[in-house]
């Protein structure tokens, strides 16, 4: 029994060191996120412009109840409808332009040589990368006015 006692004590010390290492790793991993949150809060208070950079506390409060405003006002169904109309309109616009253009490019070599490089230049771009450009272009254009929605109070205003 006395032979097993030192092994037991050694394993306890080893476990304590493992826990200490894990806590140290967790603490080190938390330094950067905490510093970034502190810098965010400092800049938000300094700028005092919640549309451009809201405070961390305001974001956390909003994240704690993400659907509170739309559920209380009943605007969720309206917003879903507007979003669906935008998707349908965007798909229809893309189909109206792209399908005939693709057919013409496939049939007429001169058109393919003229338009092809331009089309290929934009092919590798990620679709989500177009969102800032679309917001900048369409925020006051007819497409947005058709749906009665305006991107007001954004960074682009």
Short mmCIF file of C-alpha atoms in Angstrom, two decimals:
data_model
loop_
_atom_site.label_atom_id
_atom_site.label_comp_id
_atom_site.label_asym_id
_atom_site.label_seq_id
_atom_site.Cartn_x
_atom_site.Cartn_y
_atom_site.Cartn_z
CA UNK A 1 0.00 0.00 0.00
CA UNK A 2 2.77 2.40 0.80
CA UNK A 3 4.12 1.76 -2.71
CA UNK A 4 0.81 2.88 -4.23
CA UNK A 5 0.60 6.03 -2.13
CA UNK A 6 3.44 7.92 -3.86
CA UNK A 7 1.99 7.02 -7.26
CA UNK A 8 -1.35 8.41 -6.18
CA UNK A 9 0.26 11.61 -4.95
CA UNK A 10 2.30 11.90 -8.16
CA UNK A 11 -0.81 11.56 -10.30
CA UNK A 12 -2.57 14.24 -8.23
CA UNK A 13 0.33 16.60 -8.77
CA UNK A 14 0.31 15.77 -12.48
CA UNK A 15 -3.41 16.46 -12.67
CA UNK A 16 -2.91 19.77 -10.92
CA UNK A 17 -0.25 20.76 -13.44
CA UNK A 18 -2.51 19.71 -16.33
CA UNK A 19 -5.33 21.84 -14.96
CA UNK A 20 -2.95 24.75 -14.53
CA UNK A 21 -1.74 24.41 -18.13
CA UNK A 22 -5.30 24.23 -19.42
CA UNK A 23 -6.32 27.31 -17.46
CA UNK A 24 -3.23 29.12 -18.71
CA UNK A 25 -4.08 28.19 -22.32
CA UNK A 26 -7.67 29.34 -21.88
CA UNK A 27 -6.51 32.59 -20.29
CA UNK A 28 -4.08 33.26 -23.12
CA UNK A 29 -6.75 32.48 -25.69
CA UNK A 30 -9.11 35.00 -24.07
CA UNK A 31 -6.64 37.90 -24.06
CA UNK A 32 -7.12 38.93 -27.70
CA UNK A 33 -10.96 38.71 -27.75
CA UNK A 34 -11.18 40.70 -24.51
CA UNK A 35 -8.78 43.34 -25.86
CA UNK A 36 -10.75 43.58 -29.12
CA UNK A 37 -14.03 43.99 -27.23
CA UNK A 38 -12.47 46.65 -25.00
CA UNK A 39 -11.12 48.52 -28.04
CA UNK A 40 -14.52 48.26 -29.74
CA UNK A 41 -16.29 49.65 -26.67
CA UNK A 42 -13.73 52.46 -26.31
CA UNK A 43 -14.06 53.48 -29.97
CA UNK A 44 -17.85 53.26 -29.88
CA UNK A 45 -18.05 55.55 -26.85
CA UNK A 46 -15.51 57.92 -28.39
CA UNK A 47 -17.29 58.12 -31.78
CA UNK A 48 -20.77 58.36 -30.26
CA UNK A 49 -22.41 57.20 -33.51
CA UNK A 50 -24.48 54.05 -32.92
CA UNK A 51 -25.30 53.68 -36.62
CA UNK A 52 -21.64 53.47 -37.57
CA UNK A 53 -20.24 51.66 -34.53
CA UNK A 54 -22.64 50.60 -31.77
CA UNK A 55 -21.42 49.91 -28.26
CA UNK A 56 -20.69 46.32 -27.27
CA UNK A 57 -23.40 46.46 -24.61
CA UNK A 58 -26.01 47.54 -27.18
CA UNK A 59 -25.03 44.70 -29.51
CA UNK A 60 -25.19 42.15 -26.68
CA UNK A 61 -28.59 43.48 -25.61
CA UNK A 62 -29.85 43.15 -29.18
CA UNK A 63 -28.39 39.64 -29.51
CA UNK A 64 -30.12 38.55 -26.31
CA UNK A 65 -33.52 39.27 -27.94
CA UNK A 66 -32.93 39.22 -31.72
CA UNK A 67 -36.58 39.07 -32.80
CA UNK A 68 -38.12 41.23 -30.08
CA UNK A 69 -38.76 44.30 -32.22
CA UNK A 70 -40.17 42.52 -35.27
CA UNK A 71 -42.38 40.23 -33.20
CA UNK A 72 -43.77 43.04 -31.07
CA UNK A 73 -44.54 45.32 -34.02
CA UNK A 74 -45.79 42.57 -36.31
CA UNK A 75 -43.43 43.58 -39.09
CA UNK A 76 -41.79 40.15 -39.44
CA UNK A 77 -44.23 38.89 -42.09
CA UNK A 78 -43.93 42.15 -44.05
CA UNK A 79 -40.13 42.00 -43.97
CA UNK A 80 -40.13 38.35 -45.08
CA UNK A 81 -42.44 39.28 -47.95
CA UNK A 82 -40.21 42.16 -49.05
CA UNK A 83 -37.16 39.89 -48.90
CA UNK A 84 -38.90 37.27 -51.03
CA UNK A 85 -39.88 39.93 -53.58
CA UNK A 86 -36.27 41.08 -53.76
CA UNK A 87 -35.06 37.53 -54.36
CA UNK A 88 -37.66 36.95 -57.10
CA UNK A 89 -36.91 40.33 -58.71
CA UNK A 90 -33.16 39.71 -58.62
CA UNK A 91 -33.51 36.22 -60.07
CA UNK A 92 -35.84 37.46 -62.81
CA UNK A 93 -33.51 40.34 -63.68
CA UNK A 94 -30.53 37.99 -63.82
CA UNK A 95 -32.43 35.48 -65.97
CA UNK A 96 -33.70 38.18 -68.34
CA UNK A 97 -30.17 39.48 -68.90
CA UNK A 98 -27.99 36.37 -68.54
CA UNK A 99 -29.94 33.72 -70.46
CA UNK A 100 -30.25 35.68 -73.74
CA UNK A 101 -26.67 36.92 -73.39
CA UNK A 102 -25.44 33.36 -72.88
CA UNK A 103 -27.40 32.12 -75.89
CA UNK A 104 -26.03 34.89 -78.10
CA UNK A 105 -22.49 34.28 -76.82
CA UNK A 106 -22.88 30.58 -77.58
CA UNK A 107 -24.14 31.16 -81.12
CA UNK A 108 -22.13 34.17 -82.32
CA UNK A 109 -18.36 33.94 -82.01
CA UNK A 110 -17.81 37.71 -82.40
CA UNK A 111 -20.08 38.43 -79.41
CA UNK A 112 -18.31 35.72 -77.41
CA UNK A 113 -14.92 37.28 -78.18
CA UNK A 114 -16.11 40.77 -77.23
CA UNK A 115 -18.24 39.99 -74.17
CA UNK A 116 -16.53 36.78 -72.98
CA UNK A 117 -13.46 38.35 -71.33
CA UNK A 118 -15.68 40.85 -69.50
CA UNK A 119 -17.91 38.05 -68.19
CA UNK A 120 -14.91 35.89 -67.24
CA UNK A 121 -13.36 38.79 -65.32
CA UNK A 122 -16.30 38.79 -62.89
CA UNK A 123 -16.77 35.01 -62.63
CA UNK A 124 -14.30 34.40 -59.74
CA UNK A 125 -15.85 37.13 -57.56
CA UNK A 126 -17.81 35.81 -54.61
CA UNK A 127 -21.51 36.81 -54.91
CA UNK A 128 -21.57 38.24 -51.39
CA UNK A 129 -18.82 40.68 -52.38
CA UNK A 130 -21.36 42.48 -54.57
CA UNK A 131 -23.56 43.47 -51.62
CA UNK A 132 -21.71 46.70 -50.68
CA UNK A 133 -21.68 47.80 -54.32
CA UNK A 134 -25.37 47.00 -54.72
CA UNK A 135 -26.22 48.96 -51.58
CA UNK A 136 -24.22 51.94 -52.81
CA UNK A 137 -25.80 51.86 -56.27
CA UNK A 138 -29.39 50.89 -55.47
CA UNK A 139 -30.02 52.80 -52.23
CA UNK A 140 -31.71 55.69 -54.03
CA UNK A 141 -32.48 53.99 -57.32
CA UNK A 142 -35.86 52.83 -58.63
CA UNK A 143 -35.38 49.18 -57.66
CA UNK A 144 -35.38 50.03 -53.97
CA UNK A 145 -38.29 52.47 -54.33
CA UNK A 146 -40.44 49.76 -55.96
CA UNK A 147 -40.51 47.95 -52.63
CA UNK A 148 -40.88 51.09 -50.52
CA UNK A 149 -37.66 50.40 -48.67
CA UNK A 150 -34.65 52.67 -48.38
CA UNK A 151 -31.28 51.90 -46.86
CA UNK A 152 -31.25 54.87 -44.55
CA UNK A 153 -28.91 55.39 -41.64
CA UNK A 154 -26.23 53.14 -43.05
CA UNK A 155 -22.53 53.67 -43.40
CA UNK A 156 -23.12 54.69 -47.01
CA UNK A 157 -25.32 57.71 -46.14
#
